[in-house]
Coordinates of C-alpha atoms and ligand atoms in Angstrom, one line a residue:
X1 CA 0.0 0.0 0.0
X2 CA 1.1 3.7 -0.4
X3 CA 3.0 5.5 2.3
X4 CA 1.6 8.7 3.1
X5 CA 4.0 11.1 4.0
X6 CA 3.3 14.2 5.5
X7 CA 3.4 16.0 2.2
X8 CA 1.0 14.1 0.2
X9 CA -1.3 13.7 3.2
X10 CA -1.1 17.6 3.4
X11 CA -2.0 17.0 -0.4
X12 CA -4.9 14.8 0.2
X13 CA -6.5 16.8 2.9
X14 CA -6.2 20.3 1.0
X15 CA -9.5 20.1 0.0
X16 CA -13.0 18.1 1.1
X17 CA -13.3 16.7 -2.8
X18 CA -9.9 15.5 -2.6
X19 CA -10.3 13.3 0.5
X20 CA -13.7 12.0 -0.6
X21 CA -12.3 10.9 -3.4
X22 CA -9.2 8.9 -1.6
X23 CA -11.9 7.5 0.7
X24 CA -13.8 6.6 -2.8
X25 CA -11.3 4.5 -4.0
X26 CA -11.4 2.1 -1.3
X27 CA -15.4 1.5 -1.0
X28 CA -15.9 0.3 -5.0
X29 CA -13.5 -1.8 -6.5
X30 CA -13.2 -0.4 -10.3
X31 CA -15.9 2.3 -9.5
X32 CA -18.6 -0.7 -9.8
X33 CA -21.6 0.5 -7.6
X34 CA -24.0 -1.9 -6.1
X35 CA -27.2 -2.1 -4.0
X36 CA -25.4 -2.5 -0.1
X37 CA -28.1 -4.5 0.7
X38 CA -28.7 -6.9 -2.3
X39 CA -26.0 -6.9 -4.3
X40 CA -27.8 -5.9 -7.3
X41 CA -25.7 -3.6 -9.8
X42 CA -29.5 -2.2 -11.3
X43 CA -30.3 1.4 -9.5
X44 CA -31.7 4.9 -10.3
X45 CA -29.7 8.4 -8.9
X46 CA -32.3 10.5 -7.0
X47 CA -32.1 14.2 -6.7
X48 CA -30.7 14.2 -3.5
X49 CA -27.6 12.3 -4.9
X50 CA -28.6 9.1 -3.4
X51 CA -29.3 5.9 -5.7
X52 CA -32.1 3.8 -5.1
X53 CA -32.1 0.0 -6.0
X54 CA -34.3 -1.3 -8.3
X55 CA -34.6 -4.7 -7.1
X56 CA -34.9 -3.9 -3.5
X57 CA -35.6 -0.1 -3.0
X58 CA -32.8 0.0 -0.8
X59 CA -31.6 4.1 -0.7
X60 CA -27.8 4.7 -0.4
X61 CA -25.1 6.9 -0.8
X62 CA -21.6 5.9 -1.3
X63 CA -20.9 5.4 2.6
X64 CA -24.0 3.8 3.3
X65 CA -23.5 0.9 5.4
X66 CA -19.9 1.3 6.1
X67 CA -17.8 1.7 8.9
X68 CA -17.1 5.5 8.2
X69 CA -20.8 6.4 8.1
X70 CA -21.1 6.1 11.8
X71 CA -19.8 9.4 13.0
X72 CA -20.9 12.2 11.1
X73 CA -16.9 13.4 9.6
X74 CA -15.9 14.7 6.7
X75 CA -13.5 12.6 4.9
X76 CA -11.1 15.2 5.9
X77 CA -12.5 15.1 9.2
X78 CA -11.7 11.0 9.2
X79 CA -8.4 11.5 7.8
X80 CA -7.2 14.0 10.4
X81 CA -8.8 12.0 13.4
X82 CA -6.6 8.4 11.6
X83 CA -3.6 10.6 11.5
X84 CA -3.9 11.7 14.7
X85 CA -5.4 8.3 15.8
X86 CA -2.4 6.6 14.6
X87 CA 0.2 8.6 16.4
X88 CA -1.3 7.9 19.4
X89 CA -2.2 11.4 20.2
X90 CA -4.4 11.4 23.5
X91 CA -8.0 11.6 22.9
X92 CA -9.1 14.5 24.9
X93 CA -5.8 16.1 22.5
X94 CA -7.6 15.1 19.1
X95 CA -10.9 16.4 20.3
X96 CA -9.3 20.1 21.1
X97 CA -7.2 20.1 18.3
X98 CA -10.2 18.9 16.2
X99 CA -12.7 21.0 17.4
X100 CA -15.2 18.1 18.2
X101 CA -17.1 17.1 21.0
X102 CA -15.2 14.5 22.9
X103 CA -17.7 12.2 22.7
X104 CA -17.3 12.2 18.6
X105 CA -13.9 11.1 19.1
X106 CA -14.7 8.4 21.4
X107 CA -17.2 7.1 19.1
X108 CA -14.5 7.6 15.9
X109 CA -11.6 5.8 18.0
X110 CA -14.3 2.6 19.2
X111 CA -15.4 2.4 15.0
X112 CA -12.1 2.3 13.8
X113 CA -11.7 -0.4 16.3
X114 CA -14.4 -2.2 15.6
X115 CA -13.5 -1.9 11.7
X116 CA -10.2 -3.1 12.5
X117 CA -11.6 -6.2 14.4
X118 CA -13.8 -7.0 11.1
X119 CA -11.0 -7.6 9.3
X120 CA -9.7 -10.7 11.5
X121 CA -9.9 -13.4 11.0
X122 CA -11.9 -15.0 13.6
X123 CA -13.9 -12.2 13.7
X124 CA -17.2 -14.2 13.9
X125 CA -15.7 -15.9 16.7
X126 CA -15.7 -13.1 18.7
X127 CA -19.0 -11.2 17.3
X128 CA -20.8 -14.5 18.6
X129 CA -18.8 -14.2 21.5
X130 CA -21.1 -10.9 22.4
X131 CA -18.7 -8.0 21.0
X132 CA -21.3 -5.7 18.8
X133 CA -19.5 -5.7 14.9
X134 CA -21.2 -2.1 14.6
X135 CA -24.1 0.0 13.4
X136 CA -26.9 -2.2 11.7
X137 CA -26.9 -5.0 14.5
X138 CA -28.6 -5.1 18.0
X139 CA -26.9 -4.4 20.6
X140 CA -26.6 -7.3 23.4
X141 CA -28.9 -6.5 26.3
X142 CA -26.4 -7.6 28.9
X143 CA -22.8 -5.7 29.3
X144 CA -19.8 -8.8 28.8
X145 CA -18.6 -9.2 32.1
X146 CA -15.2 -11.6 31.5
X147 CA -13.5 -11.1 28.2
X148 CA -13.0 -14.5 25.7
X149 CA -9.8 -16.3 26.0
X150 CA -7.1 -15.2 23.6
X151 CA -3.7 -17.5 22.6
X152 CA -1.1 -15.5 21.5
X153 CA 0.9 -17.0 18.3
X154 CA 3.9 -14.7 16.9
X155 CA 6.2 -16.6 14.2
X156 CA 8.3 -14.4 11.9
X157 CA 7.4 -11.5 14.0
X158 CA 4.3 -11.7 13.0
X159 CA 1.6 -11.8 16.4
X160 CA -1.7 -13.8 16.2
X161 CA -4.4 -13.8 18.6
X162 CA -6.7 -16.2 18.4
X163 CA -10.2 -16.4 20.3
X164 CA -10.1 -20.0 21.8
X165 CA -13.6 -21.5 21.7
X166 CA -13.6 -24.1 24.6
X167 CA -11.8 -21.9 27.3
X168 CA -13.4 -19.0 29.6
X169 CA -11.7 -17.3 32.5
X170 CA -12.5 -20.2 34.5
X171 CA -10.2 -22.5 32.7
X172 CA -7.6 -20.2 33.1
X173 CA -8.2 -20.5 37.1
X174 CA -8.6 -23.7 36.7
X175 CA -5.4 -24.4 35.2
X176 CA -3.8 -22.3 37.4
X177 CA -4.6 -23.5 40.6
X178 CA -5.5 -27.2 39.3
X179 CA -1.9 -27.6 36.9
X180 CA 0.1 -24.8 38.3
X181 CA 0.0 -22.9 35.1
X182 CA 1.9 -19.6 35.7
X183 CA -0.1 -15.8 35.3
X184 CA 1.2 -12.5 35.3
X185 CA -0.8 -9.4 34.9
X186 CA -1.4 -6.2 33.7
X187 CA -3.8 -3.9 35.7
X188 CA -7.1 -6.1 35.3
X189 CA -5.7 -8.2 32.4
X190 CA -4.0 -11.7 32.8
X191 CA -1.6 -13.8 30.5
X192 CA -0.1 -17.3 31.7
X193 CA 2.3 -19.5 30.4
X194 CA 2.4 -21.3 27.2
X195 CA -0.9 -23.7 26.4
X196 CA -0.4 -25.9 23.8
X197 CA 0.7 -24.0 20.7
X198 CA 0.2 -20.7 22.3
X199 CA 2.9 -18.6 23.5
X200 CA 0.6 -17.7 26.3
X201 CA -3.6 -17.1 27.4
X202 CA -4.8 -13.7 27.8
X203 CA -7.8 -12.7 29.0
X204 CA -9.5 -9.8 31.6
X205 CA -12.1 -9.4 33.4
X206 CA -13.7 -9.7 37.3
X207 CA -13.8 -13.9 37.2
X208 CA -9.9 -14.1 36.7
X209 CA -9.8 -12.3 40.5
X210 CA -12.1 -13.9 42.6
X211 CA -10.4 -13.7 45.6
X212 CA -7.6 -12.0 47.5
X213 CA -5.2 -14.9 48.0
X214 CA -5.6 -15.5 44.0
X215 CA -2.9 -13.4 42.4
X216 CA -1.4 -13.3 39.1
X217 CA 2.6 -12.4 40.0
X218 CA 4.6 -15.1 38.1
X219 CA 7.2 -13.8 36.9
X220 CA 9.4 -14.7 33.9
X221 CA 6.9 -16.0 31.8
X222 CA 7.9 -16.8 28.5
X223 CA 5.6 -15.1 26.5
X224 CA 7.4 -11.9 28.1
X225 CA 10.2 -12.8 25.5
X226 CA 7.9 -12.1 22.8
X227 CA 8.1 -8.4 21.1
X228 CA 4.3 -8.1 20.4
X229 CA 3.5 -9.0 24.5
X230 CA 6.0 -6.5 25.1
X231 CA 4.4 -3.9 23.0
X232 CA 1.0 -4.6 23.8
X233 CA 2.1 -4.3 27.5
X234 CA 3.0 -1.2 27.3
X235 CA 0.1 0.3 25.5
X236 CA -2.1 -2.1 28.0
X237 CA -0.3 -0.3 30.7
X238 CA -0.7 3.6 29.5
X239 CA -4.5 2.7 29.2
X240 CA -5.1 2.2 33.0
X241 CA -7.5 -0.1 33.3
X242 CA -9.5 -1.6 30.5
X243 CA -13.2 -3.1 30.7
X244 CA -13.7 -6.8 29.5
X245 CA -16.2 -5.7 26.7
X246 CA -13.4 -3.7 25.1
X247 CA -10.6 -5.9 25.3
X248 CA -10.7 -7.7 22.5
X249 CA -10.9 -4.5 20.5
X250 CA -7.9 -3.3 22.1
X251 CA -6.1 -6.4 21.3
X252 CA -6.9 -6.7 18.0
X253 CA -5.6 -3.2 17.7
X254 CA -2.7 -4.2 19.0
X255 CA -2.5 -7.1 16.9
X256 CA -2.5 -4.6 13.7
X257 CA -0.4 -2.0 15.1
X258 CA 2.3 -4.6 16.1
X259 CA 2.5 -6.6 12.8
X260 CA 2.3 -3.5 10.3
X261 CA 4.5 -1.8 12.3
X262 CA 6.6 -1.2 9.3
X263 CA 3.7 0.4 7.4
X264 CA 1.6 3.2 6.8
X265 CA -1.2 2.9 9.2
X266 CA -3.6 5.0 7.5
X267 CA -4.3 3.4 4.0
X268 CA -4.8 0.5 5.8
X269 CA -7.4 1.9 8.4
X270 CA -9.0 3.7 5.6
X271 CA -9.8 0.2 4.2
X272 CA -11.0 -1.0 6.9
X273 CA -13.3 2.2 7.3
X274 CA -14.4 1.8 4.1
X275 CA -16.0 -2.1 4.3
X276 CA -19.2 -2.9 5.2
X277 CA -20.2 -3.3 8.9
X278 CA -20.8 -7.1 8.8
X279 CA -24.6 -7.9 9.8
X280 CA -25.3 -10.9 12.0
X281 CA -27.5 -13.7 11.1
X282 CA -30.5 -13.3 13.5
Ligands
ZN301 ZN1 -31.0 -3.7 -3.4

């Protein structure tokens, strides 16, 4: 993907058409329109500037459905809050420098998240898990008290983290007190030692610290050797104190940050800004 320098991003966002058009050229592949909710290529252009579908009567515009709908930005809006998102510029800092509510950069930071998560793999995994994929689905009922269980991979410097179906924060006690699997921690979140072809679990959330005398200290654990823990640490670390229901989204970010950490950040989040929000089967 392109590198976006500081020069042709200053390029990019010199004017409103210019970044709309970057955006653009990541939401139809060779400029081939469709109906977002059937498929269908066959559509009319309404006054407004809106198509509507023939087949379905569906009414869009070209961000309809997408990740980058959800706040109400500019595209040079979304490309100043990625730039500034991906040099880890403090929140409360974007807002003031952006001129936007706080709460708008909140709600930009947790989509780009949540677009960033879509693009995992075991995405689905963790949607049925109870994380809400975005806009378009219900939202659960009930807030996620304990996190899923992740299993950290990295070969070739390249970090996975997997959701692991048959494990809960229980297991992770469990094995703990039950096989004397080893746990450190950071703030509320806890990794152990290696389970079979995971470097380590991870996982956080009120059930991994049930009671006083159960503590998570070990030290020396080998996924400590890995760069990607180490990175993801640190950010873990400067967040003080992450809820359950977010973790995965946090991890996942990590995940990206960590393996294209020799890339620009910002064509790749404008991708991810620019898919669909997946809809759940109900
Ligand atoms: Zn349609």
């Amino acid at each position: 993907m392109t590198e976006l320098s500081i020069l042709i991003f200053n390029n990019l966002t010199f004017s409103e058409n210019l970044a709309f058009r970057f955006m653009l050229g990541f939401c139809w592949k060779n400029h081939q329109r469709y109906c977002p909710a059937c498929k269908s290529r066959k559509f009319y252009s309404l006054a407004d500037g809106r198509r509507r579908c023939r087949r379905c009567g569906y009414t869009f515009h070209d961000f309809s459905r997408r990740f980058l709908n959800r706040c109400s930005f500019s595209a040079r809006q979304w490309l100043w809050f990625l730039k500034l998102f991906v040099l880890d510029v403090p929140l409360v800092s974007i807002a003031r420098e952006m001129a936007i509510s706080y709460a708008t950069v909140l709600k930009a930071a947790d989509t780009v998240r949540r677009a960033i998560l879509a693009q995992a793999l075991d995405a689905s995994l963790i949607y049925e898990a109870g994380i809400w994929p975005g806009p378009g689905n219900p939202r659960s009922e009930s807030e996620m008290v304990n996190s899923p269980v992740f299993g950290i991979i990295e070969i070739n410097e390249v970090a996975i983290c997997d959701l692991i179906q048959d494990l809960d924060v229980n297991d992770i006690l469990r094995l703990k007190l039950n096989f004397c699997m080893k746990t450190g921690s950071v703030g509320q979140v806890v990794y152990t030692g290696p389970y079979k072809q995971y470097r380590g679990l991870v996982s956080c959330g009120p059930g991994l610290w049930p009671a006083r005398y159960i503590r998570h200290d070990d030290k020396r654990l080998p996924v400590e050797t890995s760069p990607f823990w180490a990175f993801t640490k640190q950010r873990l670390r400067q967040m003080r104190g992450v809820p359950a229901s977010r973790f995965p989204l946090y991890l996942k970010e990590c995940e990206l940050r960590f393996n294209a950490r020799h890339e620009d950040l910002i064509p790749i989040l404008v991708k991810a800004l620019c898919a669909f929000v997946p809809r759940l089967q109900k």
